[in-house]
PDB file of C-alpha atoms in Angstrom:
ATOM      1  CA  UNK A1176       0.054   0.065   0.069  1.00 48.00           C
ATOM      2  CA  UNK A1177       2.830   2.478   0.900  1.00 44.00           C
ATOM      3  CA  UNK A1178       4.798   1.618  -2.445  1.00 41.00           C
ATOM      4  CA  UNK A1179       1.751   2.451  -4.590  1.00 41.00           C
ATOM      5  CA  UNK A1180       0.957   5.541  -2.623  1.00 40.00           C
ATOM      6  CA  UNK A1181       4.367   6.840  -3.148  1.00 38.00           C
ATOM      7  CA  UNK A1182       4.393   5.899  -6.860  1.00 36.00           C
ATOM      8  CA  UNK A1183       1.221   7.945  -7.244  1.00 35.00           C
ATOM      9  CA  UNK A1184       2.931  10.990  -5.451  1.00 36.00           C
ATOM     10  CA  UNK A1185       5.988  10.635  -7.557  1.00 38.00           C
ATOM     11  CA  UNK A1186       3.942  10.606 -10.766  1.00 37.00           C
ATOM     12  CA  UNK A1187       1.634  13.628  -9.708  1.00 35.00           C
ATOM     13  CA  UNK A1188       5.051  15.439  -8.807  1.00 37.00           C
ATOM     14  CA  UNK A1189       6.270  14.807 -12.409  1.00 39.00           C
ATOM     15  CA  UNK A1190       3.221  15.812 -14.060  1.00 34.00           C
ATOM     16  CA  UNK A1191       2.939  19.072 -12.102  1.00 35.00           C
ATOM     17  CA  UNK A1192       6.783  19.629 -12.877  1.00 35.00           C
ATOM     18  CA  UNK A1193       6.741  18.896 -16.345  1.00 33.00           C
ATOM     19  CA  UNK A1194       3.225  20.960 -17.166  1.00 36.00           C
ATOM     20  CA  UNK A1195       5.288  24.248 -17.536  1.00 39.00           C
ATOM     21  CA  UNK A1196       7.558  22.504 -20.110  1.00 34.00           C
ATOM     22  CA  UNK A1197       4.927  21.976 -22.815  1.00 36.00           C
ATOM     23  CA  UNK A1198       5.439  23.780 -26.458  1.00 34.00           C
ATOM     24  CA  UNK A1199       3.097  26.586 -25.423  1.00 37.00           C
ATOM     25  CA  UNK A1200       5.327  27.606 -22.425  1.00 37.00           C
ATOM     26  CA  UNK A1201       7.931  30.384 -23.123  1.00 37.00           C
ATOM     27  CA  UNK A1202      11.676  29.394 -23.224  1.00 42.00           C
ATOM     28  CA  UNK A1203      13.002  31.658 -20.399  1.00 39.00           C
ATOM     29  CA  UNK A1204      16.473  31.409 -21.068  1.00 43.00           C
ATOM     30  CA  UNK A1205      16.064  33.281 -24.429  1.00 43.00           C
ATOM     31  CA  UNK A1206      14.250  36.972 -24.263  1.00 44.00           C
ATOM     32  CA  UNK A1207      10.962  37.787 -22.581  1.00 44.00           C
ATOM     33  CA  UNK A1208       7.817  37.289 -24.549  1.00 45.00           C
ATOM     34  CA  UNK A1209       5.745  40.013 -25.910  1.00 46.00           C
ATOM     35  CA  UNK A1210       2.173  40.951 -25.580  1.00 47.00           C
ATOM     36  CA  UNK A1211       0.562  40.488 -28.782  1.00 47.00           C
ATOM     37  CA  UNK A1212      -0.899  43.600 -30.383  1.00 47.00           C
ATOM     38  CA  UNK A1213      -4.424  43.586 -31.352  1.00 49.00           C
ATOM     39  CA  UNK A1214      -6.185  43.733 -27.766  1.00 60.00           C
ATOM     40  CA  UNK A1215      -8.803  46.255 -27.509  1.00 86.00           C
ATOM     41  CA  UNK A1216      -7.394  47.387 -24.272  1.00 91.00           C
ATOM     42  CA  UNK A1217      -3.817  47.118 -22.625  1.00 90.00           C
ATOM     43  CA  UNK A1218      -2.667  47.696 -19.234  1.00 91.00           C
ATOM     44  CA  UNK A1219      -1.720  46.303 -15.787  1.00 92.00           C
ATOM     45  CA  UNK A1220      -4.171  44.184 -13.904  1.00 94.00           C
ATOM     46  CA  UNK A1221      -4.539  45.843 -10.364  1.00 93.00           C
ATOM     47  CA  UNK A1222      -7.015  43.493  -9.118  1.00 94.00           C
ATOM     48  CA  UNK A1223      -9.164  40.433 -10.041  1.00 95.00           C
ATOM     49  CA  UNK A1224     -12.392  38.635  -8.806  1.00 94.00           C
ATOM     50  CA  UNK A1225     -14.228  35.619  -9.701  1.00 93.00           C
ATOM     51  CA  UNK A1226     -15.514  36.936 -12.991  1.00 94.00           C
ATOM     52  CA  UNK A1227     -13.989  40.125 -13.444  1.00 94.00           C
ATOM     53  CA  UNK A1228     -10.606  42.154 -13.402  1.00 94.00           C
ATOM     54  CA  UNK A1229      -9.733  45.674 -12.878  1.00 94.00           C
ATOM     55  CA  UNK A1230      -7.212  46.973 -15.703  1.00 93.00           C
ATOM     56  CA  UNK A1231      -5.039  50.278 -15.143  1.00 92.00           C
ATOM     57  CA  UNK A1232      -4.286  51.642 -18.692  1.00 90.00           C
ATOM     58  CA  UNK A1233      -1.384  53.737 -19.566  1.00 83.00           C
ATOM     59  CA  UNK A1234      -3.215  56.694 -19.630  1.00 88.00           C
ATOM     60  CA  UNK A1235      -3.838  56.294 -16.051  1.00 90.00           C
ATOM     61  CA  UNK A1236      -7.649  55.356 -16.594  1.00 92.00           C
ATOM     62  CA  UNK A1237      -8.785  52.405 -14.554  1.00 93.00           C
ATOM     63  CA  UNK A1238     -11.542  50.153 -16.065  1.00 92.00           C
ATOM     64  CA  UNK A1239     -13.418  47.333 -14.509  1.00 93.00           C
ATOM     65  CA  UNK A1240     -14.072  44.411 -16.819  1.00 94.00           C
ATOM     66  CA  UNK A1241     -16.371  41.454 -16.505  1.00 95.00           C
ATOM     67  CA  UNK A1242     -15.331  38.232 -18.017  1.00 96.00           C
ATOM     68  CA  UNK A1243     -17.378  36.405 -20.295  1.00 95.00           C
ATOM     69  CA  UNK A1244     -18.213  32.817 -19.114  1.00 94.00           C
ATOM     70  CA  UNK A1245     -15.834  31.218 -21.869  1.00 95.00           C
ATOM     71  CA  UNK A1246     -13.109  33.935 -21.361  1.00 96.00           C
ATOM     72  CA  UNK A1247      -9.761  32.637 -22.503  1.00 96.00           C
ATOM     73  CA  UNK A1248      -7.102  33.742 -20.159  1.00 97.00           C
ATOM     74  CA  UNK A1249      -3.337  33.042 -20.461  1.00 96.00           C
ATOM     75  CA  UNK A1250      -0.288  34.200 -18.625  1.00 94.00           C
ATOM     76  CA  UNK A1251       2.948  34.046 -20.560  1.00 90.00           C
ATOM     77  CA  UNK A1252       1.460  31.803 -23.079  1.00 91.00           C
ATOM     78  CA  UNK A1253      -0.109  29.030 -20.631  1.00 94.00           C
ATOM     79  CA  UNK A1254      -3.726  28.749 -19.987  1.00 96.00           C
ATOM     80  CA  UNK A1255      -4.601  29.915 -16.388  1.00 96.00           C
ATOM     81  CA  UNK A1256      -7.432  31.188 -14.282  1.00 95.00           C
ATOM     82  CA  UNK A1257      -8.088  34.533 -13.392  1.00 95.00           C
ATOM     83  CA  UNK A1258      -6.499  34.502  -9.974  1.00 95.00           C
ATOM     84  CA  UNK A1259      -3.117  33.950 -11.764  1.00 95.00           C
ATOM     85  CA  UNK A1260      -3.468  37.581 -12.749  1.00 96.00           C
ATOM     86  CA  UNK A1261      -3.486  38.796  -9.487  1.00 94.00           C
ATOM     87  CA  UNK A1262      -0.732  41.418  -8.550  1.00 89.00           C
ATOM     88  CA  UNK A1263       2.628  40.037  -7.451  1.00 85.00           C
ATOM     89  CA  UNK A1264       3.131  42.415  -4.978  1.00 80.00           C
ATOM     90  CA  UNK A1265       2.749  46.203  -4.566  1.00 78.00           C
ATOM     91  CA  UNK A1266       4.199  48.015  -7.811  1.00 76.00           C
ATOM     92  CA  UNK A1267       4.604  44.501  -9.598  1.00 82.00           C
ATOM     93  CA  UNK A1268       1.601  43.786 -11.657  1.00 89.00           C
ATOM     94  CA  UNK A1269       0.714  41.562 -14.629  1.00 93.00           C
ATOM     95  CA  UNK A1270       0.474  43.403 -18.002  1.00 92.00           C
ATOM     96  CA  UNK A1271      -2.456  42.309 -19.938  1.00 93.00           C
ATOM     97  CA  UNK A1272      -3.963  42.675 -23.395  1.00 92.00           C
ATOM     98  CA  UNK A1273      -7.659  42.391 -23.407  1.00 94.00           C
ATOM     99  CA  UNK A1274      -9.911  41.895 -26.273  1.00 94.00           C
ATOM    100  CA  UNK A1275     -13.610  42.985 -25.768  1.00 91.00           C
ATOM    101  CA  UNK A1276     -16.932  42.063 -27.248  1.00 88.00           C
ATOM    102  CA  UNK A1277     -20.380  43.334 -26.061  1.00 82.00           C
ATOM    103  CA  UNK A1278     -18.714  44.873 -22.971  1.00 81.00           C
ATOM    104  CA  UNK A1279     -17.293  41.532 -21.848  1.00 91.00           C
ATOM    105  CA  UNK A1280     -13.699  40.653 -22.043  1.00 93.00           C
ATOM    106  CA  UNK A1281     -13.348  37.343 -24.013  1.00 95.00           C
ATOM    107  CA  UNK A1282      -9.788  36.955 -24.276  1.00 95.00           C
ATOM    108  CA  UNK A1283      -7.153  38.176 -21.647  1.00 96.00           C
ATOM    109  CA  UNK A1284      -3.216  37.363 -22.536  1.00 94.00           C
ATOM    110  CA  UNK A1285      -1.320  38.388 -19.502  1.00 94.00           C
ATOM    111  CA  UNK A1286       2.453  38.749 -19.183  1.00 91.00           C
ATOM    112  CA  UNK A1287       4.616  38.902 -16.298  1.00 88.00           C
ATOM    113  CA  UNK A1288       8.661  38.442 -16.524  1.00 82.00           C
ATOM    114  CA  UNK A1289      10.915  38.807 -13.330  1.00 83.00           C
ATOM    115  CA  UNK A1290      14.322  37.026 -13.342  1.00 82.00           C
ATOM    116  CA  UNK A1291      17.535  37.140 -11.375  1.00 87.00           C
ATOM    117  CA  UNK A1292      20.056  38.063 -13.898  1.00 87.00           C
ATOM    118  CA  UNK A1293      23.904  38.772 -13.841  1.00 88.00           C
ATOM    119  CA  UNK A1294      25.211  41.854 -15.551  1.00 85.00           C
ATOM    120  CA  UNK A1295      27.186  40.462 -18.482  1.00 87.00           C
ATOM    121  CA  UNK A1296      28.185  43.574 -20.482  1.00 87.00           C
ATOM    122  CA  UNK A1297      27.307  47.226 -20.531  1.00 85.00           C
ATOM    123  CA  UNK A1298      27.245  49.681 -23.603  1.00 84.00           C
ATOM    124  CA  UNK A1299      25.426  52.519 -25.105  1.00 82.00           C
ATOM    125  CA  UNK A1300      23.150  52.706 -22.273  1.00 78.00           C
ATOM    126  CA  UNK A1301      22.236  49.045 -22.413  1.00 82.00           C
ATOM    127  CA  UNK A1302      23.081  46.052 -20.286  1.00 82.00           C
ATOM    128  CA  UNK A1303      23.205  42.553 -21.072  1.00 86.00           C
ATOM    129  CA  UNK A1304      21.289  40.322 -18.689  1.00 85.00           C
ATOM    130  CA  UNK A1305      22.158  36.629 -18.084  1.00 88.00           C
ATOM    131  CA  UNK A1306      19.371  34.928 -16.320  1.00 87.00           C
ATOM    132  CA  UNK A1307      21.160  32.802 -13.643  1.00 87.00           C
ATOM    133  CA  UNK A1308      18.977  29.646 -14.405  1.00 82.00           C
ATOM    134  CA  UNK A1309      19.909  29.672 -18.115  1.00 80.00           C
ATOM    135  CA  UNK A1310      22.957  28.788 -19.912  1.00 80.00           C
ATOM    136  CA  UNK A1311      21.929  30.843 -22.941  1.00 80.00           C
ATOM    137  CA  UNK A1312      23.565  34.178 -24.216  1.00 85.00           C
ATOM    138  CA  UNK A1313      21.299  36.476 -22.137  1.00 86.00           C
ATOM    139  CA  UNK A1314      19.473  39.517 -23.671  1.00 82.00           C
ATOM    140  CA  UNK A1315      19.993  43.343 -24.131  1.00 84.00           C
ATOM    141  CA  UNK A1316      17.828  45.821 -22.387  1.00 79.00           C
ATOM    142  CA  UNK A1317      18.122  49.500 -21.894  1.00 75.00           C
ATOM    143  CA  UNK A1318      19.588  50.646 -18.598  1.00 71.00           C
ATOM    144  CA  UNK A1319      16.457  51.205 -16.430  1.00 61.00           C
ATOM    145  CA  UNK A1320      17.292  54.149 -14.249  1.00 59.00           C
ATOM    146  CA  UNK A1321      19.030  57.151 -14.072  1.00 52.00           C
ATOM    147  CA  UNK A1322      21.825  57.011 -11.721  1.00 53.00           C
ATOM    148  CA  UNK A1323      22.110  53.252 -11.847  1.00 62.00           C
ATOM    149  CA  UNK A1324      25.772  52.138 -12.671  1.00 69.00           C
ATOM    150  CA  UNK A1325      25.595  48.405 -13.216  1.00 73.00           C
ATOM    151  CA  UNK A1326      28.791  46.540 -12.355  1.00 78.00           C
ATOM    152  CA  UNK A1327      29.801  43.269 -14.181  1.00 81.00           C
ATOM    153  CA  UNK A1328      29.048  40.118 -12.404  1.00 83.00           C
ATOM    154  CA  UNK A1329      26.435  41.830 -10.094  1.00 84.00           C
ATOM    155  CA  UNK A1330      23.286  39.948  -9.548  1.00 88.00           C
ATOM    156  CA  UNK A1331      19.854  41.786 -10.061  1.00 83.00           C
ATOM    157  CA  UNK A1332      16.503  41.037  -9.541  1.00 83.00           C
ATOM    158  CA  UNK A1333      14.841  42.482 -12.840  1.00 81.00           C
ATOM    159  CA  UNK A1334      11.286  42.854 -13.780  1.00 81.00           C
ATOM    160  CA  UNK A1335      10.707  43.701 -17.634  1.00 78.00           C
ATOM    161  CA  UNK A1336       7.335  44.944 -19.333  1.00 76.00           C
ATOM    162  CA  UNK A1337       5.836  43.423 -22.337  1.00 72.00           C
ATOM    163  CA  UNK A1338       8.064  45.651 -24.621  1.00 72.00           C
ATOM    164  CA  UNK A1339      11.306  44.305 -22.927  1.00 71.00           C
ATOM    165  CA  UNK A1340      11.914  47.656 -21.000  1.00 74.00           C
ATOM    166  CA  UNK A1341      13.083  47.288 -17.505  1.00 76.00           C
ATOM    167  CA  UNK A1342      10.159  48.144 -14.799  1.00 78.00           C
ATOM    168  CA  UNK A1343      11.975  47.238 -11.830  1.00 77.00           C
ATOM    169  CA  UNK A1344      15.629  46.485 -11.208  1.00 75.00           C
ATOM    170  CA  UNK A1345      17.154  45.824  -7.857  1.00 77.00           C
ATOM    171  CA  UNK A1346      20.743  44.715  -7.019  1.00 79.00           C
ATOM    172  CA  UNK A1347      20.838  41.488  -4.798  1.00 81.00           C
ATOM    173  CA  UNK A1348      24.584  40.575  -4.879  1.00 74.00           C
ATOM    174  CA  UNK A1349      27.707  40.862  -6.474  1.00 67.00           C
ATOM    175  CA  UNK A1350      29.115  37.903  -7.964  1.00 58.00           C
ATOM    176  CA  UNK A1351      32.478  38.155  -6.176  1.00 56.00           C
ATOM    177  CA  UNK A1352      30.823  38.079  -2.789  1.00 47.00           C
ATOM    178  CA  UNK A1353      28.601  35.240  -4.219  1.00 46.00           C
ATOM    179  CA  UNK A1354      31.676  32.972  -4.985  1.00 47.00           C
ATOM    180  CA  UNK A1355      33.729  33.923  -1.723  1.00 48.00           C
ATOM    181  CA  UNK A1356      30.956  32.550   0.753  1.00 46.00           C
TER     182      UNK A1356
END
């Protein structure tokens, strides 16, 4: 009995761990995904409910949208429920492109990308980010903040928006310090 229970738990754990690796999922080692153009509304999801979401548009306008019964919701290319679009923390929101019909949201494509990345190079007000969990070459982004002087080898927690621009960038640890410990 105990052996079968362990086997079931291992199988379920494997399914849960492999599900995000489906072909629809994004390869995090390359470059962050982009929100598709064509949604009626685009903005940050600042609140969600069972059958609605609140979207803050780039103009600052806040719109409360009811979801259709068969609304298709994705986050970074994966089908999810509406609560997956909830704010991560204050100031860290999921961006979304929302397609509406007859005052109802029929399709919501959400985007959130936050990664621990090492500074690989600095050139022309851009920085090369190399995600720590990837062997890929990394990707270039605009230097996120005036006064930020990224140092090679420093590890940052970086949050990007759907255009690839840095929304938040916080230094975590210098690589040399990390190796010494």
